[in-house]
Short mmCIF file of N, CA and C in Angstrom, two decimals:
data_model
loop_
_atom_site.label_atom_id
_atom_site.label_comp_id
_atom_site.label_asym_id
_atom_site.label_seq_id
_atom_site.Cartn_x
_atom_site.Cartn_y
_atom_site.Cartn_z
N MET A 1 91.58 5.22 73.73
CA MET A 1 92.33 5.92 72.71
C MET A 1 93.78 5.45 72.79
N PRO A 2 94.39 5.19 71.66
CA PRO A 2 95.78 4.71 71.65
C PRO A 2 96.76 5.72 72.27
N ILE A 3 97.79 5.17 72.88
CA ILE A 3 98.89 5.97 73.41
C ILE A 3 100.10 5.77 72.51
N PHE A 4 100.80 6.86 72.24
CA PHE A 4 101.98 6.81 71.39
C PHE A 4 103.17 7.37 72.15
N ALA A 5 104.28 6.64 72.08
CA ALA A 5 105.56 7.14 72.59
C ALA A 5 106.27 7.82 71.44
N VAL A 6 106.60 9.07 71.63
CA VAL A 6 107.28 9.87 70.61
C VAL A 6 108.68 10.18 71.13
N HIS A 7 109.68 9.72 70.39
CA HIS A 7 111.07 9.95 70.76
C HIS A 7 111.64 10.99 69.80
N TYR A 8 112.05 12.13 70.34
CA TYR A 8 112.74 13.14 69.56
C TYR A 8 114.24 12.93 69.75
N THR A 9 115.01 13.07 68.68
CA THR A 9 116.47 13.04 68.75
C THR A 9 116.98 14.42 68.37
N TYR A 10 117.86 14.95 69.20
CA TYR A 10 118.46 16.26 68.97
C TYR A 10 119.95 16.11 68.72
N SER A 11 120.56 17.17 68.15
CA SER A 11 122.01 17.20 67.96
C SER A 11 122.55 18.52 68.49
N GLU A 12 123.84 18.58 68.62
CA GLU A 12 124.50 19.82 69.06
C GLU A 12 124.20 20.97 68.11
N ALA A 13 123.98 20.65 66.84
CA ALA A 13 123.75 21.69 65.83
C ALA A 13 122.46 22.47 66.07
N THR A 14 121.53 21.92 66.85
CA THR A 14 120.24 22.58 67.05
C THR A 14 120.08 23.20 68.44
N VAL A 15 121.14 23.17 69.24
CA VAL A 15 121.04 23.68 70.62
C VAL A 15 120.57 25.14 70.65
N ALA A 16 121.20 25.99 69.89
CA ALA A 16 120.84 27.42 69.92
C ALA A 16 119.39 27.64 69.49
N GLY A 17 118.97 26.96 68.44
CA GLY A 17 117.59 27.09 67.98
C GLY A 17 116.59 26.57 69.00
N ARG A 18 116.93 25.45 69.64
CA ARG A 18 116.02 24.92 70.67
C ARG A 18 115.94 25.86 71.86
N ASP A 19 117.08 26.46 72.23
CA ASP A 19 117.06 27.44 73.34
C ASP A 19 116.15 28.62 72.98
N THR A 20 116.23 29.08 71.75
CA THR A 20 115.42 30.21 71.30
C THR A 20 113.93 29.86 71.29
N HIS A 21 113.58 28.68 70.80
CA HIS A 21 112.17 28.31 70.60
C HIS A 21 111.58 27.48 71.73
N ARG A 22 112.37 27.19 72.77
CA ARG A 22 111.87 26.36 73.88
C ARG A 22 110.62 26.94 74.54
N PRO A 23 110.54 28.24 74.82
CA PRO A 23 109.30 28.75 75.44
C PRO A 23 108.06 28.48 74.58
N GLU A 24 108.18 28.67 73.27
CA GLU A 24 107.04 28.40 72.39
C GLU A 24 106.73 26.90 72.34
N HIS A 25 107.78 26.07 72.29
CA HIS A 25 107.61 24.61 72.29
C HIS A 25 106.90 24.16 73.56
N ARG A 26 107.34 24.67 74.70
CA ARG A 26 106.71 24.28 75.97
C ARG A 26 105.29 24.82 76.08
N GLY A 27 105.03 25.98 75.50
CA GLY A 27 103.66 26.49 75.46
C GLY A 27 102.77 25.59 74.63
N TRP A 28 103.30 25.12 73.50
CA TRP A 28 102.55 24.18 72.65
C TRP A 28 102.28 22.89 73.42
N LEU A 29 103.29 22.38 74.14
CA LEU A 29 103.09 21.17 74.96
C LEU A 29 102.02 21.42 76.03
N ALA A 30 102.07 22.58 76.67
CA ALA A 30 101.06 22.90 77.69
C ALA A 30 99.66 22.93 77.10
N ASP A 31 99.54 23.45 75.88
CA ASP A 31 98.24 23.44 75.20
C ASP A 31 97.77 22.02 74.93
N GLN A 32 98.69 21.14 74.56
CA GLN A 32 98.32 19.74 74.30
C GLN A 32 97.91 19.03 75.60
N LEU A 33 98.57 19.38 76.69
CA LEU A 33 98.19 18.83 78.00
C LEU A 33 96.79 19.28 78.37
N ALA A 34 96.52 20.56 78.21
CA ALA A 34 95.18 21.09 78.53
C ALA A 34 94.11 20.46 77.66
N ALA A 35 94.44 20.14 76.42
CA ALA A 35 93.48 19.53 75.50
C ALA A 35 93.32 18.03 75.74
N GLY A 36 94.16 17.44 76.58
CA GLY A 36 94.05 16.01 76.87
C GLY A 36 94.85 15.11 75.93
N ALA A 37 95.60 15.70 75.00
CA ALA A 37 96.38 14.89 74.06
C ALA A 37 97.72 14.46 74.66
N LEU A 38 98.34 15.34 75.43
CA LEU A 38 99.64 15.05 76.03
C LEU A 38 99.45 14.39 77.39
N LEU A 39 100.16 13.29 77.60
CA LEU A 39 100.13 12.62 78.90
C LEU A 39 101.31 13.06 79.76
N THR A 40 102.50 13.10 79.17
CA THR A 40 103.70 13.55 79.87
C THR A 40 104.79 13.80 78.85
N SER A 41 105.79 14.58 79.25
CA SER A 41 106.91 14.83 78.35
C SER A 41 108.12 15.26 79.15
N GLY A 42 109.26 15.13 78.55
CA GLY A 42 110.49 15.61 79.17
C GLY A 42 111.70 15.22 78.36
N PRO A 43 112.76 16.03 78.51
CA PRO A 43 113.99 15.76 77.78
C PRO A 43 114.81 14.67 78.47
N TYR A 44 115.68 14.04 77.70
CA TYR A 44 116.66 13.13 78.28
C TYR A 44 117.74 13.96 78.94
N PRO A 45 118.21 13.58 80.11
CA PRO A 45 119.19 14.38 80.84
C PRO A 45 120.49 14.65 80.07
N ASP A 46 120.83 13.79 79.13
CA ASP A 46 122.08 14.00 78.38
C ASP A 46 121.91 14.95 77.20
N GLY A 47 120.70 15.49 77.00
CA GLY A 47 120.46 16.44 75.93
C GLY A 47 120.27 15.82 74.55
N SER A 48 120.23 14.49 74.48
CA SER A 48 120.16 13.81 73.18
C SER A 48 118.77 13.79 72.57
N GLY A 49 117.76 14.16 73.35
CA GLY A 49 116.40 14.12 72.82
C GLY A 49 115.37 14.23 73.91
N ALA A 50 114.18 13.74 73.61
CA ALA A 50 113.07 13.82 74.56
C ALA A 50 112.11 12.67 74.31
N LEU A 51 111.34 12.34 75.35
CA LEU A 51 110.26 11.37 75.26
C LEU A 51 108.97 12.10 75.56
N ILE A 52 107.98 11.91 74.69
CA ILE A 52 106.67 12.54 74.85
C ILE A 52 105.62 11.45 74.67
N LEU A 53 104.69 11.35 75.60
CA LEU A 53 103.59 10.40 75.48
C LEU A 53 102.31 11.15 75.14
N PHE A 54 101.71 10.75 74.04
CA PHE A 54 100.47 11.36 73.57
C PHE A 54 99.36 10.33 73.48
N GLN A 55 98.13 10.80 73.59
CA GLN A 55 96.95 10.05 73.19
C GLN A 55 96.45 10.66 71.89
N ALA A 56 96.11 9.82 70.92
CA ALA A 56 95.58 10.32 69.65
C ALA A 56 94.68 9.26 69.06
N GLU A 57 93.77 9.69 68.21
CA GLU A 57 92.84 8.76 67.55
C GLU A 57 93.59 7.70 66.76
N ASP A 58 94.65 8.12 66.07
CA ASP A 58 95.45 7.20 65.27
C ASP A 58 96.77 7.87 64.93
N ALA A 59 97.64 7.13 64.24
CA ALA A 59 98.96 7.65 63.90
C ALA A 59 98.88 8.87 62.99
N ALA A 60 97.92 8.90 62.09
CA ALA A 60 97.78 10.04 61.18
C ALA A 60 97.43 11.31 61.96
N ALA A 61 96.52 11.20 62.91
CA ALA A 61 96.16 12.36 63.73
C ALA A 61 97.35 12.83 64.55
N LEU A 62 98.14 11.91 65.04
CA LEU A 62 99.32 12.28 65.80
C LEU A 62 100.34 13.00 64.91
N GLN A 63 100.54 12.52 63.71
CA GLN A 63 101.48 13.17 62.79
C GLN A 63 101.07 14.61 62.51
N THR A 64 99.79 14.84 62.34
CA THR A 64 99.28 16.20 62.13
C THR A 64 99.58 17.07 63.35
N LEU A 65 99.36 16.52 64.53
CA LEU A 65 99.62 17.24 65.77
C LEU A 65 101.11 17.56 65.89
N LEU A 66 101.98 16.58 65.64
CA LEU A 66 103.42 16.78 65.78
C LEU A 66 103.96 17.82 64.81
N ALA A 67 103.35 17.92 63.65
CA ALA A 67 103.80 18.91 62.66
C ALA A 67 103.63 20.34 63.16
N ALA A 68 102.74 20.54 64.13
CA ALA A 68 102.49 21.87 64.68
C ALA A 68 103.46 22.24 65.80
N ASP A 69 104.28 21.30 66.25
CA ASP A 69 105.27 21.59 67.30
C ASP A 69 106.25 22.63 66.77
N PRO A 70 106.48 23.72 67.51
CA PRO A 70 107.45 24.72 67.05
C PRO A 70 108.84 24.14 66.76
N PHE A 71 109.27 23.14 67.52
CA PHE A 71 110.56 22.51 67.23
C PHE A 71 110.53 21.85 65.86
N ALA A 72 109.41 21.23 65.51
CA ALA A 72 109.29 20.61 64.18
C ALA A 72 109.24 21.68 63.10
N ARG A 73 108.44 22.70 63.35
CA ARG A 73 108.31 23.79 62.38
C ARG A 73 109.65 24.45 62.08
N GLU A 74 110.49 24.58 63.10
CA GLU A 74 111.80 25.22 62.94
C GLU A 74 112.89 24.22 62.56
N ARG A 75 112.51 22.97 62.35
CA ARG A 75 113.45 21.90 61.95
C ARG A 75 114.58 21.72 62.96
N LEU A 76 114.20 21.62 64.22
CA LEU A 76 115.16 21.47 65.32
C LEU A 76 115.23 20.05 65.85
N ILE A 77 114.49 19.15 65.22
CA ILE A 77 114.46 17.75 65.63
C ILE A 77 115.16 16.95 64.54
N ASP A 78 116.20 16.23 64.92
CA ASP A 78 116.96 15.46 63.92
C ASP A 78 116.24 14.19 63.49
N ASP A 79 115.53 13.58 64.40
CA ASP A 79 114.80 12.36 64.07
C ASP A 79 113.61 12.22 65.02
N VAL A 80 112.53 11.67 64.51
CA VAL A 80 111.33 11.40 65.31
C VAL A 80 110.98 9.94 65.13
N ARG A 81 110.84 9.25 66.24
CA ARG A 81 110.39 7.86 66.21
C ARG A 81 109.07 7.81 66.97
N VAL A 82 108.04 7.29 66.32
CA VAL A 82 106.71 7.19 66.92
C VAL A 82 106.34 5.72 66.99
N VAL A 83 105.97 5.28 68.19
CA VAL A 83 105.60 3.88 68.41
C VAL A 83 104.31 3.85 69.23
N GLU A 84 103.31 3.13 68.75
CA GLU A 84 102.13 2.95 69.58
C GLU A 84 102.54 2.11 70.78
N TRP A 85 102.04 2.50 71.94
CA TRP A 85 102.46 1.87 73.18
C TRP A 85 101.24 1.37 73.94
N LEU A 86 101.33 0.19 74.51
CA LEU A 86 100.23 -0.40 75.26
C LEU A 86 100.65 -0.64 76.69
N PRO A 87 100.45 0.33 77.58
CA PRO A 87 100.83 0.15 78.98
C PRO A 87 99.93 -0.91 79.64
N VAL A 88 100.56 -1.80 80.39
CA VAL A 88 99.83 -2.89 81.05
C VAL A 88 99.70 -2.64 82.54
N LEU A 89 100.75 -2.10 83.15
CA LEU A 89 100.74 -1.81 84.59
C LEU A 89 101.18 -0.37 84.81
N GLY A 90 100.74 0.22 85.88
CA GLY A 90 101.23 1.54 86.26
C GLY A 90 100.30 2.68 85.91
N ALA A 91 100.86 3.87 85.95
CA ALA A 91 100.09 5.11 85.86
C ALA A 91 99.28 5.25 84.57
N PHE A 92 99.78 4.72 83.47
CA PHE A 92 99.10 4.93 82.20
C PHE A 92 98.29 3.71 81.73
N ALA A 93 98.26 2.66 82.54
CA ALA A 93 97.47 1.47 82.19
C ALA A 93 95.99 1.74 82.44
N SER A 94 95.15 1.19 81.56
CA SER A 94 93.71 1.39 81.79
C SER A 94 93.09 0.26 82.54
#
């Protein structure tokens, strides 16, 4: 199954909203982990965004999944970049 790197970009304007909705966002991520769709996730230390690695059947299925993220629903993500990723070595290589 393809792996996708999802880059979220945040701004200062969404800090309060992200603080409010973070528990729900992390619960959604935990659900994706339990379902096998999420491989790993975490914010960038400078607060500018986050990197999330997902497995999905295809880009369309991933877009449907991402639309359910509480941060997306609340419009707290300034930009989303999705790139299919092919790990060759390391923890995520097959």
